[in-house]
Amino acid sequence: MNSLPLDLLVPPHIKRFQAYIPSKPDEELKKIYRVPRIFRLNNNENLLGPPPAALQAIREFPPPRAAFYPSGDAYRLRCKLAERFGMHPDQFLAGNGANEVIGFVIKAFCRNGDNIVTADKTFAVYEWVAEFSGFEARLAPLVDFGFDEEGMLGKIDAHTKILFLCNPNNPTGSMWNRERLRRFLERIRGRQIVVVDEAYAEFVEDPGYPDGMALIREYPNLLIFRTFSKMFALAGLRIGYLAGSKEVVDIVRRTCVAYSVNSLAQVAALAALEESREHVARTREFVRQGKVFLKKEIAALGLPYVLGEGNFMMIKMPMNDALAYRKLMTRGVMVRSMTAFRFPDWIRITISHREAQEALVEALGKMLTALGPGIEEAG
Amino acid sequence: MERADARRSVLLQTYAAEVFLPVVRAFVENTAIALGLGENEANGLTLAAKEVFIHLCRAVLKNGERVEIRCSNGSYYVQADFIFPFSPGLELHAFNLNTAASAAEDAGLQETGLVLASRSADRFMITRLEGKELKLTLLKEKAYPPFEESPLALPKPMDEFSVRPPNPEELKLFAHLVKACYRDQALPEVFNYPGKLVDMAGGANYDAAIAVGPAGEIGGGTFWHRSGKRSVEFFGPYLFNQNAGSPIGAALLESCIGAIIKTDAVVLLNRFARAEFAREHFEFLGGVSVYTREGKPGRREAWFRLLHEDLGSLAWVHPEIEDFLREQYERLVLPREIRRVTDEGEQHPRHSVLSATIDRSHASATLRPMWFGTDFAENLGRHLKLLSQEEILNVFFFLDAGKSWQAAFTPGLIENRFKPCMIFPCWGAGDVAVFQFQGAVQ
């Protein structure tokens, strides 16, 4: 048999792209790092778990229904979202996690030679999807850990189709307020699609945080992304959605894969929305307390940190982050090393239960002690 | 900086028969000149190509077998690759550097075939390609005028700076500043040839970044290149007249990481770092004593950082270096499942084959295993003798712990006075154990 001519078959933008390698299952990691348990502080999950109503819906899901296709366009969920936000069901599209809707939007608006604009140090999937789809991702550097309006605008050219803004930004927690977002949208003047990814919106307590859904009425080029993975703790079921003006969502729907959101995810998400108020309040309190604890402990260790909106925190390490990751893993604490986010020597941690946070602080303390004096200055 | 669109290459398909030798010579010589080599360098490459082709015709391939010769422009060098089929009947041991073209020429071993070819080229290597092909590579660098010292105004310490890729003139100035500010330190040889640095940065595998102040002054810089399928080598950062604790070094590293993080590179190696910078941002792999071409002793240290979270891997290890590897893995906190490889009486082929990469500018050779054979220890001894005659003062052997069959080379290495000195994590299919020849320099 002739050898596969991959060199000819694979386009250059795929050849130079590196596949994302997710972490191994806990059982494997425990063996590899020889630890009895692992605290996962790497994925910004909500450690309180899903709202009780969603848990109930999952428990009550009739197994025989697995034999049937789900609602192909998450009909009931879209109706519920429309009711909640005072919009039309056709203004929503559900996806297999918000990651999937990123792909829908890029496919809907970009063609050969087009580009997207986003920040250099933000959720990486906008850049990845653009690049492996063959479109240029133009990256504006963050300024003071936040999205830079001028930098983003300066990257726009005649081929720019979409701007991605992560608000609040993962991993820095920085946020654009209502005025700033509105000013940005005014300056875009409807010439490009503006995506505001609000994956962490429900964690934000700042009263200046913009109501993205309401802005859609004024700015038909605005798309809002939301997810059930973070606040609603349904990450394992993979469900997210986008919202926008009817005419824009109608275009995006053309590239959307129907039936990609499974039945269990749809019923759990629906139930989560029924009971969101109490769950959000409980989670915010949990995150608030966790942040108070970590701020004090990390400052006491002499480590610089960045803590904004969202259920995560970034810590600057006095060593490279890949080493910090390995050392923490040997103590059963799993964090996100931030080189891949272009924050070398930083780690990101999820606000978690007290036991996990104490394990993190203890492990960091031991690592710093092992490094010896003078490390604080180096950090 | 303007970058060449693609690596240009020209292809000749011919057959292993000496009647085609004039065709091969004319092809390599004319292509080398067309791709930018000067006449002397083109002659050197042509001579090397001639020796390789004769060697293939006489000692390796059956008469009339297909041979493909590809000459490519690598911006600062021209490379000639000989690609030919690997078949079961192939005389594999003929690929050893120490193999004469024919038995009758044994007496003049060092003057024949591949040795002569390696001498006329700047780099020479044999690799096994995916599928059933072998590639023999000759690389000849273009000639560049050497660095000439000129009076330079050093920049003032900078509070404000931005990091960006340099243009060619800035890159040359960067090279001059490095030579002026790091006079007493070991530097990559490329700084002796600023024009070469410009050509490198214009090629496919090299990139550079400089830190520029408000008036355009250069406060520091770095450059990096893809040194392997999964690896990038980082040089510097070099800072010019900046205060201790300046953030410029970290910003330059960040710029490099930003450029490579979405590629398939998994490890960043640094062999020319300032120790105080490396300690903070890299992990120490080890140091070796080396000799310059003139026989002057020096020391080389290697530092690394992984670009991704380490999810663990296997290491196939011969018991003779198990303790060494365990110690390295423990020190570097690398989670590895060590699997012992021992000889349990199974049969092996008689002849071993080694690939040699010779870098004459650093009087250095790196040997890698291609096939294991029971004659390995003797074969290695012959290589050492030959390399000594070639005035190669630094000999290294790379064993890939990700490939189980390579562990069998360990006893022969120890017998020939090689000692494991460090590992390069994730450098090959797995981690690469670096051995250095400890014998007396001839």
Coordinates of N, CA and C in Angstrom, one line a residue, chain B residues 15-217:
Chain B
Y15 N 19.5 8.0 -10.9 CA 19.7 6.6 -10.6 C 21.1 6.3 -10.1
A16 N 21.2 5.3 -9.3 CA 22.5 4.9 -8.7 C 23.4 4.3 -9.7
A17 N 24.0 5.1 -10.5 CA 24.9 4.5 -11.5 C 25.9 5.7 -11.8
E18 N 27.2 5.3 -11.8 CA 28.3 6.3 -11.8 C 28.2 7.1 -13.1
V19 N 27.6 6.5 -14.1 CA 27.5 7.2 -15.4 C 26.7 8.6 -15.2
F20 N 25.9 8.7 -14.2 CA 25.2 9.9 -13.9 C 25.9 10.9 -13.0
L21 N 27.2 10.6 -12.7 CA 27.9 11.4 -11.8 C 28.1 12.9 -12.3
P22 N 28.4 13.0 -13.6 CA 28.5 14.4 -14.2 C 27.2 15.2 -14.0
V23 N 26.1 14.5 -14.2 CA 24.8 15.1 -14.1 C 24.6 15.6 -12.6
V24 N 24.9 14.8 -11.7 CA 24.8 15.1 -10.3 C 25.7 16.3 -9.9
R25 N 26.9 16.3 -10.4 CA 27.8 17.4 -10.1 C 27.3 18.7 -10.6
A26 N 26.9 18.6 -11.9 CA 26.4 19.9 -12.5 C 25.2 20.4 -11.8
F27 N 24.3 19.5 -11.4 CA 23.1 19.9 -10.8 C 23.4 20.6 -9.5
V28 N 24.2 19.9 -8.6 CA 24.4 20.5 -7.3 C 25.2 21.8 -7.4
E29 N 26.2 21.8 -8.3 CA 27.0 23.1 -8.4 C 26.1 24.2 -8.9
N30 N 25.4 24.0 -10.0 CA 24.6 25.1 -10.5 C 23.5 25.6 -9.6
T31 N 22.8 24.6 -9.0 CA 21.7 24.9 -8.1 C 22.3 25.7 -6.9
A32 N 23.4 25.2 -6.3 CA 23.9 25.9 -5.2 C 24.2 27.3 -5.5
I33 N 24.8 27.6 -6.6 CA 25.1 29.0 -7.0 C 23.8 29.8 -7.2
A34 N 22.8 29.2 -7.8 CA 21.6 29.8 -8.1 C 20.9 30.1 -6.8
L35 N 21.1 29.3 -5.8 CA 20.4 29.5 -4.5 C 21.2 30.5 -3.6
G36 N 22.4 30.9 -4.1 CA 23.0 32.0 -3.3 C 24.4 31.6 -2.7
L37 N 24.9 30.4 -2.9 CA 26.2 30.1 -2.4 C 27.3 30.8 -3.3
G38 N 28.4 31.2 -2.6 CA 29.5 31.7 -3.4 C 30.2 30.6 -4.1
E39 N 31.2 30.9 -5.0 CA 31.8 29.9 -5.8 C 32.5 28.8 -5.0
N40 N 33.3 29.3 -4.0 CA 34.1 28.4 -3.1 C 33.2 27.4 -2.4
E41 N 32.1 28.0 -1.8 CA 31.2 27.2 -1.0 C 30.5 26.2 -1.9
A42 N 30.1 26.7 -3.1 CA 29.4 25.8 -4.0 C 30.3 24.6 -4.4
N43 N 31.6 24.9 -4.6 CA 32.6 23.8 -4.9 C 32.7 22.8 -3.8
G44 N 32.7 23.3 -2.6 CA 32.7 22.4 -1.4 C 31.5 21.5 -1.4
L45 N 30.4 22.1 -1.6 CA 29.1 21.3 -1.6 C 29.1 20.3 -2.7
T46 N 29.6 20.7 -3.9 CA 29.7 19.8 -5.0 C 30.6 18.6 -4.8
L47 N 31.7 18.9 -4.2 CA 32.7 17.9 -3.9 C 32.1 16.8 -2.9
A48 N 31.4 17.4 -1.9 CA 30.8 16.5 -0.9 C 29.7 15.7 -1.6
A49 N 28.9 16.3 -2.5 CA 27.8 15.6 -3.1 C 28.4 14.5 -4.0
K50 N 29.5 14.8 -4.7 CA 30.2 13.8 -5.5 C 30.6 12.5 -4.7
E51 N 31.2 12.8 -3.6 CA 31.6 11.7 -2.7 C 30.4 10.8 -2.2
V52 N 29.4 11.5 -1.9 CA 28.2 10.8 -1.4 C 27.6 9.9 -2.5
F53 N 27.5 10.5 -3.7 CA 26.9 9.8 -4.8 C 27.7 8.6 -5.2
I54 N 29.1 8.7 -5.2 CA 29.9 7.6 -5.5 C 29.7 6.5 -4.4
H55 N 29.7 7.0 -3.2 CA 29.5 6.0 -2.1 C 28.2 5.2 -2.2
L56 N 27.1 5.9 -2.6 CA 25.8 5.3 -2.8 C 25.9 4.3 -3.9
C57 N 26.6 4.6 -5.0 CA 26.7 3.8 -6.2 C 27.5 2.5 -5.9
R58 N 28.6 2.7 -5.1 CA 29.5 1.6 -4.9 C 29.2 0.7 -3.7
A59 N 28.8 1.4 -2.7 CA 28.7 0.6 -1.4 C 27.3 0.4 -0.9
V60 N 26.3 1.1 -1.4 CA 25.0 1.1 -0.7 C 23.9 0.6 -1.6
L61 N 23.7 1.1 -2.8 CA 22.5 0.8 -3.6 C 22.8 -0.2 -4.7
K62 N 21.8 -0.8 -5.1 CA 21.9 -1.7 -6.3 C 22.0 -0.8 -7.5
N63 N 22.7 -1.3 -8.5 CA 22.9 -0.5 -9.7 C 21.5 -0.1 -10.3
G64 N 21.3 1.2 -10.6 CA 20.1 1.6 -11.2 C 19.0 2.0 -10.3
E65 N 19.2 1.8 -8.9 CA 18.1 2.2 -8.0 C 17.9 3.7 -8.0
R66 N 16.7 4.1 -7.7 CA 16.3 5.5 -7.8 C 17.0 6.3 -6.6
V67 N 17.5 7.5 -7.0 CA 18.0 8.4 -6.0 C 17.4 9.8 -6.3
E68 N 17.0 10.5 -5.2 CA 16.4 11.8 -5.4 C 17.4 12.8 -4.7
I69 N 17.7 13.8 -5.4 CA 18.6 14.8 -4.8 C 17.9 16.2 -4.8
R70 N 17.7 16.7 -3.6 CA 17.0 17.9 -3.5 C 17.9 19.0 -2.9
C71 N 18.1 20.1 -3.6 CA 18.9 21.2 -3.1 C 17.9 22.3 -2.6
S72 N 18.1 22.8 -1.4 CA 17.2 23.8 -0.8 C 17.9 25.0 -0.3
N73 N 17.2 26.1 -0.4 CA 17.8 27.3 0.2 C 17.3 27.5 1.6
G74 N 18.2 27.5 2.5 CA 17.8 27.7 3.9 C 18.1 29.1 4.4
S75 N 18.1 30.1 3.6 CA 18.4 31.5 3.8 C 19.9 31.7 4.1
Y76 N 20.5 31.1 5.1 CA 21.9 31.3 5.3 C 22.8 30.1 4.9
Y77 N 22.1 29.1 4.3 CA 22.9 27.9 3.8 C 22.1 27.3 2.7
V78 N 22.8 26.4 2.0 CA 22.2 25.6 1.0 C 22.4 24.1 1.4
Q79 N 21.3 23.4 1.3 CA 21.3 22.0 1.8 C 21.1 21.0 0.6
A80 N 21.8 20.0 0.5 CA 21.6 18.9 -0.5 C 21.2 17.7 0.2
D81 N 20.0 17.2 -0.1 CA 19.5 15.9 0.5 C 19.5 14.8 -0.5
F82 N 20.1 13.7 -0.1 CA 20.0 12.5 -1.0 C 19.0 11.6 -0.4
I83 N 17.9 11.3 -1.1 CA 16.9 10.5 -0.6 C 16.8 9.2 -1.4
F84 N 16.8 8.1 -0.8 CA 16.8 6.8 -1.5 C 16.0 5.8 -0.7
P85 N 15.5 4.7 -1.4 CA 14.7 3.7 -0.7 C 15.5 2.9 0.2
F86 N 14.9 2.6 1.3 CA 15.5 1.6 2.3 C 14.8 0.3 2.0
S87 N 15.6 -0.7 1.6 CA 15.1 -2.0 1.3 C 15.8 -3.0 2.2
P88 N 15.2 -4.2 2.4 CA 15.8 -5.2 3.3 C 17.2 -5.6 2.9
G89 N 17.5 -5.6 1.6 CA 18.8 -6.0 1.2 C 19.9 -4.9 1.3
L90 N 19.5 -3.8 1.8 CA 20.5 -2.7 1.8 C 21.6 -3.0 2.8
E91 N 22.8 -2.6 2.4 CA 24.0 -2.8 3.3 C 24.0 -1.6 4.3
L92 N 23.2 -1.9 5.4 CA 23.0 -0.8 6.3 C 24.3 -0.2 6.9
H93 N 25.3 -1.1 7.2 CA 26.5 -0.7 7.9 C 27.3 0.3 7.0
A94 N 26.9 0.3 5.7 CA 27.6 1.3 4.8 C 27.3 2.7 5.2
F95 N 26.3 2.9 6.0 CA 25.9 4.3 6.4 C 26.7 4.8 7.5
N96 N 27.5 4.0 8.2 CA 28.3 4.4 9.2 C 29.4 5.3 8.6
L97 N 29.7 6.4 9.3 CA 30.7 7.4 8.8 C 32.0 6.7 8.5
N98 N 32.3 5.6 9.3 CA 33.6 5.0 9.1 C 33.7 4.0 8.1
T99 N 32.7 3.9 7.2 CA 32.7 2.8 6.2 C 33.4 3.3 4.9
A100 N 34.3 2.5 4.5 CA 35.0 2.9 3.2 C 34.0 2.5 2.0
A101 N 34.3 3.2 0.9 CA 33.5 2.9 -0.3 C 33.6 1.5 -0.8
S102 N 34.8 1.0 -0.6 CA 35.0 -0.4 -1.0 C 36.1 -1.0 -0.2
A103 N 36.1 -2.4 -0.2 CA 37.1 -3.1 0.7 C 38.5 -2.7 0.3
A104 N 38.7 -2.5 -1.0 CA 40.1 -2.2 -1.5 C 40.6 -0.9 -0.9
E105 N 39.7 0.0 -0.4 CA 40.1 1.3 0.0 C 40.3 1.3 1.5
D106 N 40.1 0.2 2.2 CA 40.2 0.2 3.7 C 41.4 0.9 4.2
A107 N 42.5 0.7 3.5 CA 43.8 1.3 4.0 C 43.7 2.8 4.1
G108 N 43.0 3.4 3.2 CA 42.8 4.9 3.2 C 41.5 5.3 3.8
L109 N 41.1 4.7 4.9 CA 39.8 4.8 5.5 C 39.4 6.3 5.6
Q110 N 40.3 7.1 6.2 CA 39.8 8.5 6.5 C 39.8 9.4 5.3
E111 N 40.2 8.9 4.2 CA 40.2 9.7 3.0 C 39.0 9.3 2.0
T112 N 38.1 8.5 2.5 CA 37.2 8.0 1.5 C 35.7 8.4 1.9
G113 N 34.9 8.3 0.8 CA 33.5 8.3 0.9 C 32.9 9.4 1.8
L114 N 32.1 8.9 2.8 CA 31.4 9.8 3.6 C 32.2 10.8 4.5
V115 N 33.4 10.3 4.8 CA 34.3 11.1 5.6 C 34.7 12.4 4.8
L116 N 35.1 12.1 3.6 CA 35.5 13.2 2.7 C 34.3 14.2 2.5
A117 N 33.1 13.6 2.3 CA 31.9 14.4 2.1 C 31.7 15.3 3.4
S118 N 31.8 14.7 4.5 CA 31.5 15.4 5.8 C 32.5 16.5 5.9
R119 N 33.7 16.3 5.4 CA 34.8 17.3 5.6 C 34.5 18.6 4.7
S120 N 33.9 18.3 3.6 CA 33.7 19.5 2.6 C 32.4 20.2 3.0
A121 N 31.6 19.6 3.8 CA 30.3 20.3 4.2 C 30.4 20.8 5.6
D122 N 29.6 21.8 5.9 CA 29.6 22.3 7.3 C 28.8 21.4 8.3
R123 N 27.8 20.8 7.8 CA 27.1 19.8 8.6 C 26.7 18.6 7.7
F124 N 26.7 17.5 8.3 CA 26.5 16.2 7.6 C 25.6 15.3 8.5
M125 N 24.6 14.8 8.0 CA 23.8 13.9 8.8 C 23.0 12.9 8.0
I126 N 22.6 11.8 8.7 CA 21.8 10.8 8.1 C 20.5 10.6 8.9
T127 N 19.4 10.6 8.3 CA 18.2 10.4 9.0 C 17.3 9.4 8.3
R128 N 16.5 8.7 9.1 CA 15.5 7.8 8.5 C 14.2 8.5 8.4
L129 N 13.6 8.5 7.2 CA 12.4 9.2 7.0 C 11.2 8.3 7.4
E130 N 10.0 8.9 7.5 CA 8.8 8.1 7.7 C 8.7 7.3 6.4
G131 N 8.2 6.1 6.6 CA 8.1 5.2 5.4 C 9.4 4.5 5.2
K132 N 9.7 4.1 4.0 CA 10.9 3.3 3.7 C 11.9 4.1 2.9
E133 N 12.4 5.2 3.5 CA 13.4 6.0 2.8 C 14.4 6.5 3.8
L134 N 15.6 6.7 3.3 CA 16.7 7.3 4.1 C 17.1 8.6 3.4
K135 N 17.6 9.5 4.3 CA 18.0 10.8 3.8 C 19.4 11.1 4.3
L136 N 20.3 11.4 3.4 CA 21.6 11.8 3.7 C 21.7 13.3 3.4
T137 N 22.1 14.1 4.4 CA 22.0 15.6 4.2 C 23.4 16.2 4.3
L138 N 23.7 17.1 3.3 CA 24.9 17.9 3.3 C 24.5 19.3 3.4
L139 N 25.1 20.1 4.3 CA 24.7 21.5 4.5 C 25.9 22.4 4.4
K140 N 25.8 23.4 3.5 CA 27.0 24.3 3.4 C 26.5 25.7 3.6
E141 N 27.1 26.4 4.5 CA 26.7 27.8 4.8 C 27.3 28.8 3.8
K142 N 26.6 29.9 3.6 CA 27.1 30.9 2.8 C 28.2 31.6 3.5
A143 N 29.1 32.3 2.8 CA 30.2 33.0 3.4 C 29.8 34.4 3.8
Y144 N 30.1 34.8 5.0 CA 29.7 36.2 5.5 C 31.0 36.9 6.0
P145 N 31.0 38.2 5.8 CA 32.2 38.9 6.4 C 32.1 38.9 7.9
P146 N 33.2 38.7 8.6 CA 33.2 38.6 10.1 C 32.9 40.0 10.7
F147 N 32.4 39.9 11.9 CA 32.1 41.1 12.7 C 33.3 42.0 12.8
E148 N 33.1 43.3 12.6 CA 34.1 44.3 12.8 C 33.7 45.2 13.9
E149 N 34.6 45.4 14.9 CA 34.3 46.2 16.0 C 34.1 47.7 15.6
S150 N 33.1 48.3 16.0 CA 32.9 49.8 15.7 C 32.5 50.5 17.0
P151 N 32.8 51.8 17.1 CA 32.3 52.5 18.3 C 30.8 52.5 18.4
L152 N 30.3 52.2 19.6 CA 28.8 52.2 19.7 C 28.4 53.0 20.9
A153 N 27.3 53.7 20.8 CA 26.7 54.4 21.9 C 25.7 53.4 22.6
L154 N 26.0 53.2 23.9 CA 25.1 52.3 24.6 C 23.8 53.0 25.0
P155 N 22.7 52.3 25.0 CA 21.4 53.0 25.4 C 21.4 53.3 26.9
K156 N 20.6 54.3 27.3 CA 20.5 54.5 28.7 C 19.5 53.5 29.3
P157 N 19.5 53.3 30.6 CA 18.5 52.4 31.2 C 17.1 52.9 30.9
M158 N 16.3 52.0 30.5 CA 14.9 52.3 30.0 C 13.8 52.1 31.0
D159 N 12.9 53.0 31.1 CA 11.7 52.8 31.9 C 10.6 52.4 31.0
E160 N 10.6 52.9 29.8 CA 9.6 52.6 28.8 C 10.2 51.9 27.6
F161 N 9.5 50.9 27.2 CA 10.0 50.2 26.0 C 8.9 49.4 25.4
S162 N 9.1 49.0 24.2 CA 8.1 48.1 23.6 C 8.9 47.0 22.9
V163 N 8.3 45.8 22.8 CA 9.1 44.6 22.2 C 8.4 44.4 20.8
R164 N 9.3 44.2 19.8 CA 8.8 43.9 18.5 C 9.9 43.3 17.7
P165 N 9.6 42.7 16.5 CA 10.6 42.1 15.6 C 11.5 43.2 15.1
P166 N 12.8 43.0 14.9 CA 13.7 44.1 14.4 C 13.7 44.1 12.9
N167 N 14.0 45.2 12.3 CA 14.3 45.2 10.8 C 15.7 44.8 10.6
P168 N 16.2 44.5 9.4 CA 17.6 44.0 9.2 C 18.7 44.9 9.8
E169 N 18.5 46.2 9.7 CA 19.6 47.1 10.2 C 19.6 47.0 11.8
E170 N 18.4 47.0 12.3 CA 18.3 46.9 13.8 C 18.9 45.6 14.3
L171 N 18.7 44.5 13.5 CA 19.2 43.2 13.9 C 20.8 43.2 13.9
K172 N 21.3 43.9 12.9 CA 22.8 44.0 12.8 C 23.3 44.8 14.0
L173 N 22.6 45.9 14.3 CA 23.0 46.7 15.5 C 22.9 45.9 16.8
F174 N 21.9 45.1 16.8 CA 21.7 44.2 18.0 C 22.9 43.3 18.2
A175 N 23.3 42.7 17.0 CA 24.5 41.8 17.1 C 25.8 42.5 17.6
H176 N 25.9 43.8 17.1 CA 27.1 44.6 17.5 C 27.0 44.9 19.0
L177 N 25.8 45.2 19.5 CA 25.6 45.5 20.9 C 25.9 44.3 21.7
V178 N 25.5 43.1 21.3 CA 25.8 41.9 22.0 C 27.3 41.7 22.1
K179 N 28.0 41.9 21.0 CA 29.4 41.7 21.1 C 30.1 42.7 22.0
A180 N 29.6 43.9 22.0 CA 30.2 44.9 22.8 C 29.9 44.7 24.3
C181 N 28.7 44.3 24.7 CA 28.3 44.2 26.1 C 28.6 42.8 26.7
Y182 N 28.8 41.8 25.9 CA 29.0 40.4 26.4 C 30.4 39.9 25.9
R183 N 31.3 40.8 25.9 CA 32.7 40.5 25.4 C 33.3 39.3 26.0
D184 N 33.1 39.1 27.3 CA 33.8 38.0 28.0 C 33.0 36.7 28.2
Q185 N 31.8 36.7 27.5 CA 31.0 35.5 27.8 C 30.8 34.7 26.5
A186 N 30.5 33.4 26.7 CA 30.3 32.5 25.6 C 29.1 33.0 24.8
L187 N 29.2 33.1 23.6 CA 28.1 33.6 22.7 C 27.9 32.6 21.6
P188 N 26.7 32.5 21.1 CA 26.5 31.7 19.9 C 27.4 32.3 18.7
E189 N 27.9 31.4 17.9 CA 28.9 31.8 16.9 C 28.3 32.8 15.9
V190 N 27.0 32.8 15.8 CA 26.3 33.7 14.8 C 26.6 35.2 15.0
F191 N 26.9 35.5 16.3 CA 27.1 37.0 16.5 C 28.4 37.4 15.9
N192 N 29.3 36.5 15.5 CA 30.5 36.9 14.8 C 30.2 37.3 13.3
Y193 N 28.9 37.0 12.9 CA 28.6 37.3 11.5 C 27.2 38.0 11.5
P194 N 27.1 39.3 11.7 CA 25.8 39.9 11.8 C 24.9 39.7 10.5
G195 N 25.6 39.6 9.4 CA 24.8 39.4 8.1 C 24.1 38.1 8.1
K196 N 24.8 37.1 8.7 CA 24.2 35.7 8.8 C 23.0 35.8 9.7
L197 N 23.1 36.6 10.8 CA 22.0 36.7 11.7 C 20.7 37.2 11.0
V198 N 21.0 38.2 10.1 CA 19.9 38.8 9.3 C 19.3 37.7 8.4
D199 N 20.1 37.0 7.8 CA 19.6 35.9 6.9 C 18.8 34.9 7.6
M200 N 19.4 34.5 8.8 CA 18.7 33.5 9.6 C 17.3 34.0 10.0
A201 N 17.2 35.2 10.5 CA 15.9 35.8 10.9 C 14.9 35.9 9.7
G202 N 15.5 36.0 8.5 CA 14.6 36.1 7.3 C 14.2 34.7 6.8
G203 N 14.7 33.6 7.4 CA 14.4 32.3 7.0 C 13.2 31.8 7.8
A204 N 12.9 30.5 7.5 CA 11.6 30.0 8.1 C 11.7 29.6 9.5
N205 N 12.8 29.3 10.0 CA 12.9 28.7 11.4 C 13.4 29.6 12.5
Y206 N 13.8 30.8 12.1 CA 14.4 31.7 13.1 C 13.5 32.9 13.3
D207 N 13.5 33.5 14.5 CA 12.8 34.7 14.8 C 13.6 35.5 15.8
A208 N 13.4 36.8 15.8 CA 14.1 37.6 16.7 C 13.1 38.7 17.3
A209 N 13.5 39.2 18.5 CA 12.7 40.3 19.0 C 13.6 41.3 19.7
I210 N 13.3 42.6 19.7 CA 14.2 43.5 20.4 C 13.3 44.4 21.2
A211 N 13.9 45.0 22.3 CA 13.2 45.9 23.2 C 13.6 47.3 22.8
V212 N 12.7 48.1 22.4 CA 13.0 49.4 21.8 C 12.5 50.5 22.7
G213 N 13.4 51.5 23.0 CA 13.0 52.7 23.8 C 12.2 53.7 23.0
P214 N 11.8 54.8 23.6 CA 11.0 55.8 22.9 C 11.7 56.4 21.7
A215 N 13.1 56.5 21.8 CA 13.8 57.2 20.7 C 14.3 56.1 19.7
G216 N 13.8 54.9 19.8 CA 14.2 53.8 18.9 C 15.5 53.1 19.3
E217 N 16.0 53.5 20.5 CA 17.3 52.8 21.0 C 17.0 51.4 21.4

